[in-house]
PDB file of C-alpha atoms in Angstrom:
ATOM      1  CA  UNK A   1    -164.867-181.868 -29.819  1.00 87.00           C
ATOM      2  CA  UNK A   2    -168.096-182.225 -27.345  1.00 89.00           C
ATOM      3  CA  UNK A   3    -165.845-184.862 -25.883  1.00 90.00           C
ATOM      4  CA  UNK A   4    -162.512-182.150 -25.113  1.00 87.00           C
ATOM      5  CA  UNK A   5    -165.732-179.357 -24.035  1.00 88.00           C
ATOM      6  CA  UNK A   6    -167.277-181.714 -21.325  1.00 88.00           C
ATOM      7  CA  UNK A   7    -164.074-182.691 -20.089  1.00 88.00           C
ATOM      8  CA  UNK A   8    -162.050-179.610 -20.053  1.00 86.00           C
ATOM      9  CA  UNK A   9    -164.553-177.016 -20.755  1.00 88.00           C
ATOM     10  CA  UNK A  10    -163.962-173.876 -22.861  1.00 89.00           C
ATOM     11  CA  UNK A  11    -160.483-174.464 -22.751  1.00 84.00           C
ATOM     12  CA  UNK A  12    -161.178-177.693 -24.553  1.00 83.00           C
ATOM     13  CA  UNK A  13    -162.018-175.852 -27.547  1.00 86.00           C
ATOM     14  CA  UNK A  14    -158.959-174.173 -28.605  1.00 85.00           C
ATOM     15  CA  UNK A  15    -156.728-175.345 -31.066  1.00 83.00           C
ATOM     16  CA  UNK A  16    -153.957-177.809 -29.528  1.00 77.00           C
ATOM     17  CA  UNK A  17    -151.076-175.541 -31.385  1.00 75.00           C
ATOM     18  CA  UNK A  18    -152.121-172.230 -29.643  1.00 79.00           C
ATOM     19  CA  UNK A  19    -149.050-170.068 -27.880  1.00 73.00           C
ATOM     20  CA  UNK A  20    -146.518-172.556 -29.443  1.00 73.00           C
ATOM     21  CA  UNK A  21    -143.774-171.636 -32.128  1.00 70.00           C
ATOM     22  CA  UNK A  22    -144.150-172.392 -35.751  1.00 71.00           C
ATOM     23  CA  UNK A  23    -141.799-174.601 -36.720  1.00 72.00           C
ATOM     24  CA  UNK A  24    -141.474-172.580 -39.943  1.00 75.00           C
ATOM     25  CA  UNK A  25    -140.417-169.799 -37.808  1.00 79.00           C
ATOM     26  CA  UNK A  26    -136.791-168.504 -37.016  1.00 83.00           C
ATOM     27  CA  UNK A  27    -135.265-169.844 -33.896  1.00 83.00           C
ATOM     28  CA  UNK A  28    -134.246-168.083 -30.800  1.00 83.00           C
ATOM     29  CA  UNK A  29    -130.797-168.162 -31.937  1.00 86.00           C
ATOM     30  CA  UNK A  30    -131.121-166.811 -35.213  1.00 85.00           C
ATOM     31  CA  UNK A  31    -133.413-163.575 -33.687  1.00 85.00           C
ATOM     32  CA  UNK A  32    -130.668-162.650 -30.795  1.00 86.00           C
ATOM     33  CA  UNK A  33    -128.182-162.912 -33.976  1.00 88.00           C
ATOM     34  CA  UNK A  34    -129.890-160.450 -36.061  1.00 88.00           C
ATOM     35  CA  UNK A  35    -130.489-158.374 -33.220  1.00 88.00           C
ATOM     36  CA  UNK A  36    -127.017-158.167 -32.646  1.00 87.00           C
ATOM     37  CA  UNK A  37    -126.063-157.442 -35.743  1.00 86.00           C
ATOM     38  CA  UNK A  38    -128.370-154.572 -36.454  1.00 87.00           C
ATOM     39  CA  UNK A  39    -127.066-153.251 -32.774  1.00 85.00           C
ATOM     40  CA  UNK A  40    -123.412-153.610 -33.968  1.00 85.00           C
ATOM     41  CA  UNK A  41    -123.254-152.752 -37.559  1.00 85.00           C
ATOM     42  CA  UNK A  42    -126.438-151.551 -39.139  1.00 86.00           C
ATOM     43  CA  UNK A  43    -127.842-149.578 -35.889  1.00 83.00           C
ATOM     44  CA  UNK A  44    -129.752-146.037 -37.320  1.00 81.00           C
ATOM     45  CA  UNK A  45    -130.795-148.264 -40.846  1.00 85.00           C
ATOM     46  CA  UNK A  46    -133.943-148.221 -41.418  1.00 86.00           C
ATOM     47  CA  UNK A  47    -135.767-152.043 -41.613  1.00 86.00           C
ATOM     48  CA  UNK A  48    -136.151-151.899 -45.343  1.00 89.00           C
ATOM     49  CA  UNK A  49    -132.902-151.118 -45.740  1.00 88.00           C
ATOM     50  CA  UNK A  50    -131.312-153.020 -42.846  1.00 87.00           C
ATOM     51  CA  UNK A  51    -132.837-156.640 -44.177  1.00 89.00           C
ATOM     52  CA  UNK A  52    -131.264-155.595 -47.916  1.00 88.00           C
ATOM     53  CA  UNK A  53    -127.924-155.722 -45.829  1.00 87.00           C
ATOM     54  CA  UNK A  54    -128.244-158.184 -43.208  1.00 88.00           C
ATOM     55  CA  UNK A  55    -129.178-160.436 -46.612  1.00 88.00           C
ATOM     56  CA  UNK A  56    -126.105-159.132 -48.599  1.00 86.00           C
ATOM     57  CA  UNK A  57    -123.587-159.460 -46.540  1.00 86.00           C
ATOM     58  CA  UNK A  58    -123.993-161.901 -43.613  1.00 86.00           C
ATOM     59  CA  UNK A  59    -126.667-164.736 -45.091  1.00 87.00           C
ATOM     60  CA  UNK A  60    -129.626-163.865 -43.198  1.00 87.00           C
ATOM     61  CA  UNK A  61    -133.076-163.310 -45.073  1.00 88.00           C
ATOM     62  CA  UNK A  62    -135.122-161.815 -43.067  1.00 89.00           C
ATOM     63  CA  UNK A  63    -138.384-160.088 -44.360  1.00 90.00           C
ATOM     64  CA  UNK A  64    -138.232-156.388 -43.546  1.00 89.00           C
ATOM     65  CA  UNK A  65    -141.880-156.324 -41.637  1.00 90.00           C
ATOM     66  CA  UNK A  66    -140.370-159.370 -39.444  1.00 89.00           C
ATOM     67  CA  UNK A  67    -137.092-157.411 -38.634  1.00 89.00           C
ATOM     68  CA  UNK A  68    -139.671-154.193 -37.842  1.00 88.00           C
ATOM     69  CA  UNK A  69    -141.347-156.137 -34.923  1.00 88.00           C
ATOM     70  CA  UNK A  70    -138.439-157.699 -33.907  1.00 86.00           C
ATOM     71  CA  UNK A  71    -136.671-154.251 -33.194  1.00 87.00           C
ATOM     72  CA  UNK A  72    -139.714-152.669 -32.062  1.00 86.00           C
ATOM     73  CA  UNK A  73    -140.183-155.755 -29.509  1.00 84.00           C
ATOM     74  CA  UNK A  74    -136.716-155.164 -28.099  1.00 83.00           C
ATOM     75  CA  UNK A  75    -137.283-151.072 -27.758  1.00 81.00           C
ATOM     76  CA  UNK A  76    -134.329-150.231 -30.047  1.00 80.00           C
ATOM     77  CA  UNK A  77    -137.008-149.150 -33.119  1.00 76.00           C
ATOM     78  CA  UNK A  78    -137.061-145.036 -33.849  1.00 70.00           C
ATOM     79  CA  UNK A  79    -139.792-144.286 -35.601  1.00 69.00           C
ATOM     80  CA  UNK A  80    -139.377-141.467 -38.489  1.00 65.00           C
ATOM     81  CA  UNK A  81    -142.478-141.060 -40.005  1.00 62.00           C
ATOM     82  CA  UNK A  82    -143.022-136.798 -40.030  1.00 60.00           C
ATOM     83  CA  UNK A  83    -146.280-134.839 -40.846  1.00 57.00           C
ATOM     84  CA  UNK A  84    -145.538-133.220 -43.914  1.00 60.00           C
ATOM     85  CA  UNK A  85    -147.512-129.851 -45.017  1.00 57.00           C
ATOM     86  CA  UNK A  86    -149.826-130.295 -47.924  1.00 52.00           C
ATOM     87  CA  UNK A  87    -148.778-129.332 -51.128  1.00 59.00           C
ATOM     88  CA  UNK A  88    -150.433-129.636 -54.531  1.00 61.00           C
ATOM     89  CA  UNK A  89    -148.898-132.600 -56.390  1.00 66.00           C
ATOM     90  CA  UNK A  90    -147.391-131.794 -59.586  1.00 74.00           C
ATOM     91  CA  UNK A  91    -147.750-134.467 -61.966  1.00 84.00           C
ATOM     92  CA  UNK A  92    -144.711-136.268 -63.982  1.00 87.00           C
ATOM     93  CA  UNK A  93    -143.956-135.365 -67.419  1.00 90.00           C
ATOM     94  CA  UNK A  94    -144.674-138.006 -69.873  1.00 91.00           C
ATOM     95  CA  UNK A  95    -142.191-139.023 -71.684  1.00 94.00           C
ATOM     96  CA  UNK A  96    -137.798-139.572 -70.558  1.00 95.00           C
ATOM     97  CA  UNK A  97    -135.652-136.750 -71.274  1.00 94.00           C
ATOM     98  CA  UNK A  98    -138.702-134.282 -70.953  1.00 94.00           C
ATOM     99  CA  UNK A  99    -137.349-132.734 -67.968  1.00 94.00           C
ATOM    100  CA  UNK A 100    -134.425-133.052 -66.225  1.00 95.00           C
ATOM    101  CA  UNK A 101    -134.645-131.518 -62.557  1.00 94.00           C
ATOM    102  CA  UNK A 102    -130.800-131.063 -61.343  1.00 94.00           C
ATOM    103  CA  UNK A 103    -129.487-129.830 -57.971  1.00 93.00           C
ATOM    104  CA  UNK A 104    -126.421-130.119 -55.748  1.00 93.00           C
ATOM    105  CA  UNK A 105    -126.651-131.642 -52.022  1.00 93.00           C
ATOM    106  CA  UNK A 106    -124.356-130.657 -49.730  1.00 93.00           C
ATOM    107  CA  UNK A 107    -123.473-133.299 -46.732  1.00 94.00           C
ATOM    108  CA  UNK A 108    -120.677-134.870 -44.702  1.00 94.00           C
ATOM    109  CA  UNK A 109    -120.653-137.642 -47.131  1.00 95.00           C
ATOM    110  CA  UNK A 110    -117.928-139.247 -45.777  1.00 93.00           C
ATOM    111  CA  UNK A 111    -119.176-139.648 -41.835  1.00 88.00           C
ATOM    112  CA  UNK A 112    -119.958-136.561 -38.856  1.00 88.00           C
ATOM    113  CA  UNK A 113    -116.336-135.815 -38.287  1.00 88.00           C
ATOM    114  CA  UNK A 114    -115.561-135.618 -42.681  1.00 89.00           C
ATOM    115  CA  UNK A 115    -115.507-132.282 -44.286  1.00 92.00           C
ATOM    116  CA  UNK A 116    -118.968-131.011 -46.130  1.00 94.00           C
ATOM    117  CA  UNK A 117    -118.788-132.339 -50.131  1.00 95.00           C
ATOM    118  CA  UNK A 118    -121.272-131.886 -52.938  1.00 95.00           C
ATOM    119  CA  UNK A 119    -123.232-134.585 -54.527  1.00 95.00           C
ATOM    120  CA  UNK A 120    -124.098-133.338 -57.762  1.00 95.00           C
ATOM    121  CA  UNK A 121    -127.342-134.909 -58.735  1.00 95.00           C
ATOM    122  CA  UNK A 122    -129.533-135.431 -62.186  1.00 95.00           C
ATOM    123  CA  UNK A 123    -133.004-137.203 -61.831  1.00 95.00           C
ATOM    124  CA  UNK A 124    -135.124-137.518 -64.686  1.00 95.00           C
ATOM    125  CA  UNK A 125    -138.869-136.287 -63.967  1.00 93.00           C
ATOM    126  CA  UNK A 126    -140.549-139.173 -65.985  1.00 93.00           C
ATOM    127  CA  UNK A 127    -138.942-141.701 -64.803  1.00 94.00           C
ATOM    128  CA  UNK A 128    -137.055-140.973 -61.579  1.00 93.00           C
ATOM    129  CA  UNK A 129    -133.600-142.256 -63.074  1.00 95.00           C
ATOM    130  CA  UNK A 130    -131.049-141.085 -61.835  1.00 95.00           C
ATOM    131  CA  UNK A 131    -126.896-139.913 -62.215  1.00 96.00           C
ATOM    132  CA  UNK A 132    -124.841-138.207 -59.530  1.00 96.00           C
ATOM    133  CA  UNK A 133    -121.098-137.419 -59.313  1.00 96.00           C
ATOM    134  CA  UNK A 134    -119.585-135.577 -56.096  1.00 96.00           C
ATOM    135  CA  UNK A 135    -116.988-133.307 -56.051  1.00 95.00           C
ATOM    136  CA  UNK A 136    -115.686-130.898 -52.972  1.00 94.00           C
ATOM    137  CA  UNK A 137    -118.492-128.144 -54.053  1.00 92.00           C
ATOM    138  CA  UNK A 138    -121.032-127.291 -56.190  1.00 92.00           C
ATOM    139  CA  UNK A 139    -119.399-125.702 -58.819  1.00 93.00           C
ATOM    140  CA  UNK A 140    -119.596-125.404 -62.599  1.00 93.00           C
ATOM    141  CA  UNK A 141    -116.821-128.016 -63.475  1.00 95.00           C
ATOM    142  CA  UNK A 142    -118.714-130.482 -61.645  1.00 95.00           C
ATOM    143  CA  UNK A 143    -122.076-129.395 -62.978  1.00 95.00           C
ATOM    144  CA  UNK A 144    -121.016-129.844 -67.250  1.00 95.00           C
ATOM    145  CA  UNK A 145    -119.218-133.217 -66.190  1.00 95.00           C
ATOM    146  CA  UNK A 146    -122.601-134.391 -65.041  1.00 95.00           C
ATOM    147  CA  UNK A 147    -124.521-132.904 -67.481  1.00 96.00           C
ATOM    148  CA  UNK A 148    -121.668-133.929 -69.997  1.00 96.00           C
ATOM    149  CA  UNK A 149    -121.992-137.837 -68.843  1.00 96.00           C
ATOM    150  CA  UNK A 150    -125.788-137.807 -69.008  1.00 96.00           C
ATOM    151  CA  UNK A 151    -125.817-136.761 -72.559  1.00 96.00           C
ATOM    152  CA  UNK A 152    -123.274-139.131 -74.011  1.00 95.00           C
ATOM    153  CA  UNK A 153    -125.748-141.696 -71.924  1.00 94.00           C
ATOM    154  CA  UNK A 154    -129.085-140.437 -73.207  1.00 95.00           C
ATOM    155  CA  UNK A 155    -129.021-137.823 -75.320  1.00 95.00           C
ATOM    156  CA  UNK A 156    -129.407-134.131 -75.126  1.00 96.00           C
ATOM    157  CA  UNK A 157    -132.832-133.273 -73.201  1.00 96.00           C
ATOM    158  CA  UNK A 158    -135.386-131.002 -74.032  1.00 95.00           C
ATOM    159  CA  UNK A 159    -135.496-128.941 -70.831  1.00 95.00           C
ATOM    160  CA  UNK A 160    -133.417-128.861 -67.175  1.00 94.00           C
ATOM    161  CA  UNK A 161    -135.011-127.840 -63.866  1.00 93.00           C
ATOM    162  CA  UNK A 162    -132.668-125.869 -61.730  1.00 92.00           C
ATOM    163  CA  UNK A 163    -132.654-123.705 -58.370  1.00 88.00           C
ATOM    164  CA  UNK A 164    -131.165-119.766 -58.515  1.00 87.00           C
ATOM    165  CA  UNK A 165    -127.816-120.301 -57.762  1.00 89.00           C
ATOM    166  CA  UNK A 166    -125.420-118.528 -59.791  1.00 88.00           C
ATOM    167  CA  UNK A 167    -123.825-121.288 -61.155  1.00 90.00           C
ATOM    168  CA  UNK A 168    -126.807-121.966 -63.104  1.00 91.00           C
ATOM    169  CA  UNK A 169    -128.201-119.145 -63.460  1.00 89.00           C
ATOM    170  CA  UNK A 170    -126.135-115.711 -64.573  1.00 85.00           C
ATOM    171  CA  UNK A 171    -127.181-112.756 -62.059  1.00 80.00           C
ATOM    172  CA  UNK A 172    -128.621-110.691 -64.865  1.00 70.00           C
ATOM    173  CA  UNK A 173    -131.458-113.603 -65.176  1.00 63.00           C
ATOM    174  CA  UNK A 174    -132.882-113.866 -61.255  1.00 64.00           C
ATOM    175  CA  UNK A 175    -135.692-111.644 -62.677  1.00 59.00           C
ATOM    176  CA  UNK A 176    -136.057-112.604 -65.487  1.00 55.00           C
ATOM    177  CA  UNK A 177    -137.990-115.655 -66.949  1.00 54.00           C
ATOM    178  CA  UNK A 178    -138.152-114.807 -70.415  1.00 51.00           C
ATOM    179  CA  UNK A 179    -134.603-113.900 -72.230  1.00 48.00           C
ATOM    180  CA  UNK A 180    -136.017-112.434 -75.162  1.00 48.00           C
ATOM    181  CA  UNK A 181    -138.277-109.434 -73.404  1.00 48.00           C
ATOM    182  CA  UNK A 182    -137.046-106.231 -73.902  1.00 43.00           C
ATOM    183  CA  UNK A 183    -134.894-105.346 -70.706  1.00 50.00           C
ATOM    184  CA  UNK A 184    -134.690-109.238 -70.270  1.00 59.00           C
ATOM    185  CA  UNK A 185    -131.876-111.639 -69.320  1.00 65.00           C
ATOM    186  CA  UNK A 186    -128.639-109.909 -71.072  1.00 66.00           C
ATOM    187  CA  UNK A 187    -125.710-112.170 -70.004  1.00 78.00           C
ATOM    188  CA  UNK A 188    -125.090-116.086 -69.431  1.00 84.00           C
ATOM    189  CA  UNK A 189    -123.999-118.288 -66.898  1.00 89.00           C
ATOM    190  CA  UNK A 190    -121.273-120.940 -68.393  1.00 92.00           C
ATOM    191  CA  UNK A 191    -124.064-123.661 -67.654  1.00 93.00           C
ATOM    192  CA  UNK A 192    -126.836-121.606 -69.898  1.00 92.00           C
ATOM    193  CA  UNK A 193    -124.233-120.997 -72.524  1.00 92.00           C
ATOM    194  CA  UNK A 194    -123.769-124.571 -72.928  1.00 94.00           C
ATOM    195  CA  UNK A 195    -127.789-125.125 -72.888  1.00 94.00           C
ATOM    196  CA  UNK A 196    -128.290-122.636 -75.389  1.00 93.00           C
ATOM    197  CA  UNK A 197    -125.783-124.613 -77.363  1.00 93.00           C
ATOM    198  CA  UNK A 198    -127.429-127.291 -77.154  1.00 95.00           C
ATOM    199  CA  UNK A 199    -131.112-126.059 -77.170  1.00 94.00           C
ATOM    200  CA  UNK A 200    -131.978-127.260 -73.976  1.00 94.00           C
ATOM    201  CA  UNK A 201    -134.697-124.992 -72.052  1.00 94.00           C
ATOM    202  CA  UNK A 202    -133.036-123.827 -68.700  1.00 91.00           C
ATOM    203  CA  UNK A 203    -136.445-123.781 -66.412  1.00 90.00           C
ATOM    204  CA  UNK A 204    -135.937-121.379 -62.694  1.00 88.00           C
ATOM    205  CA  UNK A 205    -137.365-123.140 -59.499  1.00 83.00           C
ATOM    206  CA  UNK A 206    -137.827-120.298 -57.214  1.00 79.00           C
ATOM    207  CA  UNK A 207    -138.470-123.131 -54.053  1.00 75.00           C
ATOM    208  CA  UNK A 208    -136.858-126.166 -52.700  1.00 68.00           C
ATOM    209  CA  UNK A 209    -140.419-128.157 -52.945  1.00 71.00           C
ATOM    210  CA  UNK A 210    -140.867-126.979 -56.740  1.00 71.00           C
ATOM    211  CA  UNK A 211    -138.320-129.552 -57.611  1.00 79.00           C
ATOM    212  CA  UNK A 212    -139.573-132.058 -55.299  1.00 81.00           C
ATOM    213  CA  UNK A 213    -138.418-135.126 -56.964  1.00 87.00           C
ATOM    214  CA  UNK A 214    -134.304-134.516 -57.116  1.00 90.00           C
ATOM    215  CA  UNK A 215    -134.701-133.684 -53.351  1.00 89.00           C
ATOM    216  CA  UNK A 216    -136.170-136.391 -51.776  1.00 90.00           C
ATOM    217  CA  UNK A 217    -133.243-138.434 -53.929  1.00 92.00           C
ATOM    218  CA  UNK A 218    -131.118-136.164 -51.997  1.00 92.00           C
ATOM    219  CA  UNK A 219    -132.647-138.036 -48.631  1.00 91.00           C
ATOM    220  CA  UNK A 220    -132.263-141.016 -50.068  1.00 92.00           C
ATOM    221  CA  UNK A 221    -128.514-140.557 -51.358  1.00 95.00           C
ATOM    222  CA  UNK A 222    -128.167-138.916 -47.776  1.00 93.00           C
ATOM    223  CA  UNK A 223    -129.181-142.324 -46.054  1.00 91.00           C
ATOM    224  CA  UNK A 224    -128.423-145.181 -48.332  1.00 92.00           C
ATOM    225  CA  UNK A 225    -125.192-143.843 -49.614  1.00 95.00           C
ATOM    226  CA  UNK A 226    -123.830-142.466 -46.712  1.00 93.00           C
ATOM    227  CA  UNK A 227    -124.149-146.213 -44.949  1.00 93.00           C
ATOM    228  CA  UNK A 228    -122.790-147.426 -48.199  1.00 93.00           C
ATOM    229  CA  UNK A 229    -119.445-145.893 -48.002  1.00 94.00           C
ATOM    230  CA  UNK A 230    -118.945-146.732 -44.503  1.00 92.00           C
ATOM    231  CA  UNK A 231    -119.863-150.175 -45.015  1.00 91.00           C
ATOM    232  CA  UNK A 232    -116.806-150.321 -47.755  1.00 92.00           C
ATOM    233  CA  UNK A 233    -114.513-148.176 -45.938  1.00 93.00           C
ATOM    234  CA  UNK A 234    -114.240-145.207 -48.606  1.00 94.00           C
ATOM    235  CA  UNK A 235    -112.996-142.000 -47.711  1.00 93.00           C
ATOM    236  CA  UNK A 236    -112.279-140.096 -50.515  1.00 94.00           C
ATOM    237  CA  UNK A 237    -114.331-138.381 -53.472  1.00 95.00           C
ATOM    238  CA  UNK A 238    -112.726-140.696 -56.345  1.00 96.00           C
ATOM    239  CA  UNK A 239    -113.546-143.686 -54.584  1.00 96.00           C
ATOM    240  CA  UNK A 240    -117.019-143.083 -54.009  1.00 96.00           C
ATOM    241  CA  UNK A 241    -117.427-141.447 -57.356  1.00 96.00           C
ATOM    242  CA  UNK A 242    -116.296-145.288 -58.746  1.00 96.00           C
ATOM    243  CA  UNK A 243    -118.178-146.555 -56.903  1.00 96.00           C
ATOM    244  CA  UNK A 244    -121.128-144.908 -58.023  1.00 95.00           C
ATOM    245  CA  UNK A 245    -120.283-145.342 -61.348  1.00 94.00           C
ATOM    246  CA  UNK A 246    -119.396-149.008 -61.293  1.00 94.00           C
ATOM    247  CA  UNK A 247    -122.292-150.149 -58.603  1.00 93.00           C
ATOM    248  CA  UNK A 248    -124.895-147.525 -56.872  1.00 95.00           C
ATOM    249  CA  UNK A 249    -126.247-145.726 -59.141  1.00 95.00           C
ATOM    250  CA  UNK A 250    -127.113-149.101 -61.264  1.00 95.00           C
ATOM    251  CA  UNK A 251    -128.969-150.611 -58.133  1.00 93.00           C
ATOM    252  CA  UNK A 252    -130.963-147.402 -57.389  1.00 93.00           C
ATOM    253  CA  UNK A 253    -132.165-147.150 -60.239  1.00 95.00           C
ATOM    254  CA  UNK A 254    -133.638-150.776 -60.830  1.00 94.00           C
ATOM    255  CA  UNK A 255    -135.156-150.111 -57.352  1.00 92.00           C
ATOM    256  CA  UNK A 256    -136.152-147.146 -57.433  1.00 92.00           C
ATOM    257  CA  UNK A 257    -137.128-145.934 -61.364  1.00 93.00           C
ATOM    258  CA  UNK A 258    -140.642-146.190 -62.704  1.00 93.00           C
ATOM    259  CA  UNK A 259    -141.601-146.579 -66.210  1.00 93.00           C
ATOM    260  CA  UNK A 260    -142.971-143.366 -68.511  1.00 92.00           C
ATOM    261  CA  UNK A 261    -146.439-142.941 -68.959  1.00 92.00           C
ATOM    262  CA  UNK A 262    -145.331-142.548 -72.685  1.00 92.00           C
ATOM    263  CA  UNK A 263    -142.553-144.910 -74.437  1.00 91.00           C
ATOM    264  CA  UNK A 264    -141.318-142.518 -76.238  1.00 92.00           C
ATOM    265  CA  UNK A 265    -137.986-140.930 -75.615  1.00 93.00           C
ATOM    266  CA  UNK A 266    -137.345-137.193 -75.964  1.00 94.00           C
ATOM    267  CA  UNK A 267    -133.681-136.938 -75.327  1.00 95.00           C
ATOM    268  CA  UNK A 268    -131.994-135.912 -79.148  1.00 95.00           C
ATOM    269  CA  UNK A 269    -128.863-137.380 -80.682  1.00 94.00           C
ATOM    270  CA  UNK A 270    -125.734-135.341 -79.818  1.00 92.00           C
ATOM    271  CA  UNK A 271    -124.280-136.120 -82.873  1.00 92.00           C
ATOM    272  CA  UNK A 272    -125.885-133.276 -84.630  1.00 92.00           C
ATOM    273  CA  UNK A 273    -124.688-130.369 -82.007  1.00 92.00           C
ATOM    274  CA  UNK A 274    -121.067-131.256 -82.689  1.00 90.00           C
ATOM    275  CA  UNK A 275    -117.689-132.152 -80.860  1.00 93.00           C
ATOM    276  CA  UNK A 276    -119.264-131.935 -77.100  1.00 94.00           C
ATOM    277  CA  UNK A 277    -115.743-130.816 -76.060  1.00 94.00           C
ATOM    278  CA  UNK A 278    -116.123-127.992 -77.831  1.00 93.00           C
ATOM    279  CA  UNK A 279    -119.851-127.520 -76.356  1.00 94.00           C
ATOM    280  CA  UNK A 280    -118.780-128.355 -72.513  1.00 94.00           C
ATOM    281  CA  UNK A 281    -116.551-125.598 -71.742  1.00 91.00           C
ATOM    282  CA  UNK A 282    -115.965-122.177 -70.638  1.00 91.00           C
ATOM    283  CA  UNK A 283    -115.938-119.777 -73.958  1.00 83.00           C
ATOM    284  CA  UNK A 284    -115.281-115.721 -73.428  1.00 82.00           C
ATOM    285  CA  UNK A 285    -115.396-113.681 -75.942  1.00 81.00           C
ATOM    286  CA  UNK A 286    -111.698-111.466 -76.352  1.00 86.00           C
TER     287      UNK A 286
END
């Protein structure tokens, strides 16, 4: 080392391998390939999601911080990180099938030039899993098959989390939060008919952020499955709801589900409410 300083000076000092490439790096080749790829198929993705791809369907592993620099190198990297107003964090219930928090999103699922669709969407509060079905709008057929699927899944739930929209919540209960006051809630929706069947607690969120959880899945759905479908060429509403049943909603749920703070489970057996047939359906009184 004194020999390398007195003959080249400070220079003489620095490590032989500085400014070269690691040889365990990519190549040139294999960067302007992934480049191009993001630019022609996966341009808008984000990086996390753009390396899941790049890895799934055209053999490159690439970690998602190394694809980050390497768009943000070449200009082509948006960042979307937004301030977001403060609000008080409202912890997760304990245990799975506590809560369910349930909402519609309506999107052009299908691309920018498709017609607007409803995704209907479940999301447990405990855990964060997850079922969806979509359907041309949020109506009430599409909001029992849901709730109809989860509980020959689960199990009936204690208590459901919904917005004021008349299709789950009858007009004569806006005001009201407590059916049983004098003056209270005096007529049903067909969705609260089939919770009171079922003794499942029908809970009013009077703001978007008050059921925080089931809308940022809406983002998520809103990115991730949206790139999905156009990725597999699928147009219409029973080929994406297949494909949710048969792929999707597995996969975002081992990604994206956490485990209770409490093992146990609180959905109860459906078995002892009856034929659900009988319970899922519109029932008028003559």
């Amino acid at each position: 080392i004194w020999s390398c300083y007195k003959d080249k000076g400070d220079a003489g000092l620095t490590h032989k391998a500085r400014g070269s490439s690691s040889k365990r790096g990519f190549t040139a080749e294999v960067k302007r390939s992934v480049l191009k790829l993001y630019q022609d198929k996966y341009n808008g993705y984000g990086a996390t999601f753009a390396a899941e791809k790049l890895a799934e369907y055209d053999n490159y592993i690439v970690n998602r911080e190394t694809l980050r620099q390497w768009l943000k190198a070449e200009g082509i990297w948006i960042s979307r990180r937004k301030r977001r107003s403060y609000r008080q964090y409202r912890e997760r219930r304990g245990c799975f099938g506590e809560l369910l928090q349930i909402d519609g999103s309506i999107h052009k699922w299908f691309g920018p030039e498709s017609e607007h669709n409803c995704l209907l969407n479940i999301v447990d509060d405990a855990t964060g899993k997850t079922f969806a079905l979509l359907d041309e709008g949020e109506t009430t057929l599409i909001l029992l098959k849901s709730l109809k699927k989860w509980v020959e899944l689960y199990g009936v739930p204690e208590a459901v989390y919904v917005d004021l929209k008349t299709v789950y919540v009858s007009p004569s209960g806006l005001k009201s939060n407590n059916e049983e006051e004098p003056g209270g809630q005096t007529s049903w929706s067909v969705f609260e008919q089939v919770c009171r069947r079922l003794n499942i607690r029908s809970i009013k969120a009077y703001s978007a952020q008050a059921k925080g959880r089931v809308e940022r899945k809406h983002g998520l759905f809103q990115d991730r499955f949206v790139k999905e479908l156009q990725l597999r060429n699928i147009k219409t509403i029973e080929k994406a709801n297949e494909y949710l049943k048969n792929s999707f909603l597995d996969n975002i749920n081992i990604k994206f589900s956490i485990a209770a703070r409490e093992d146990k489970d609180r959905h109860r057996d459906a078995k002892q409410y009856g034929d659900l047939e009988q319970i899922f359906c519109w029932e008028y009184q003559r």
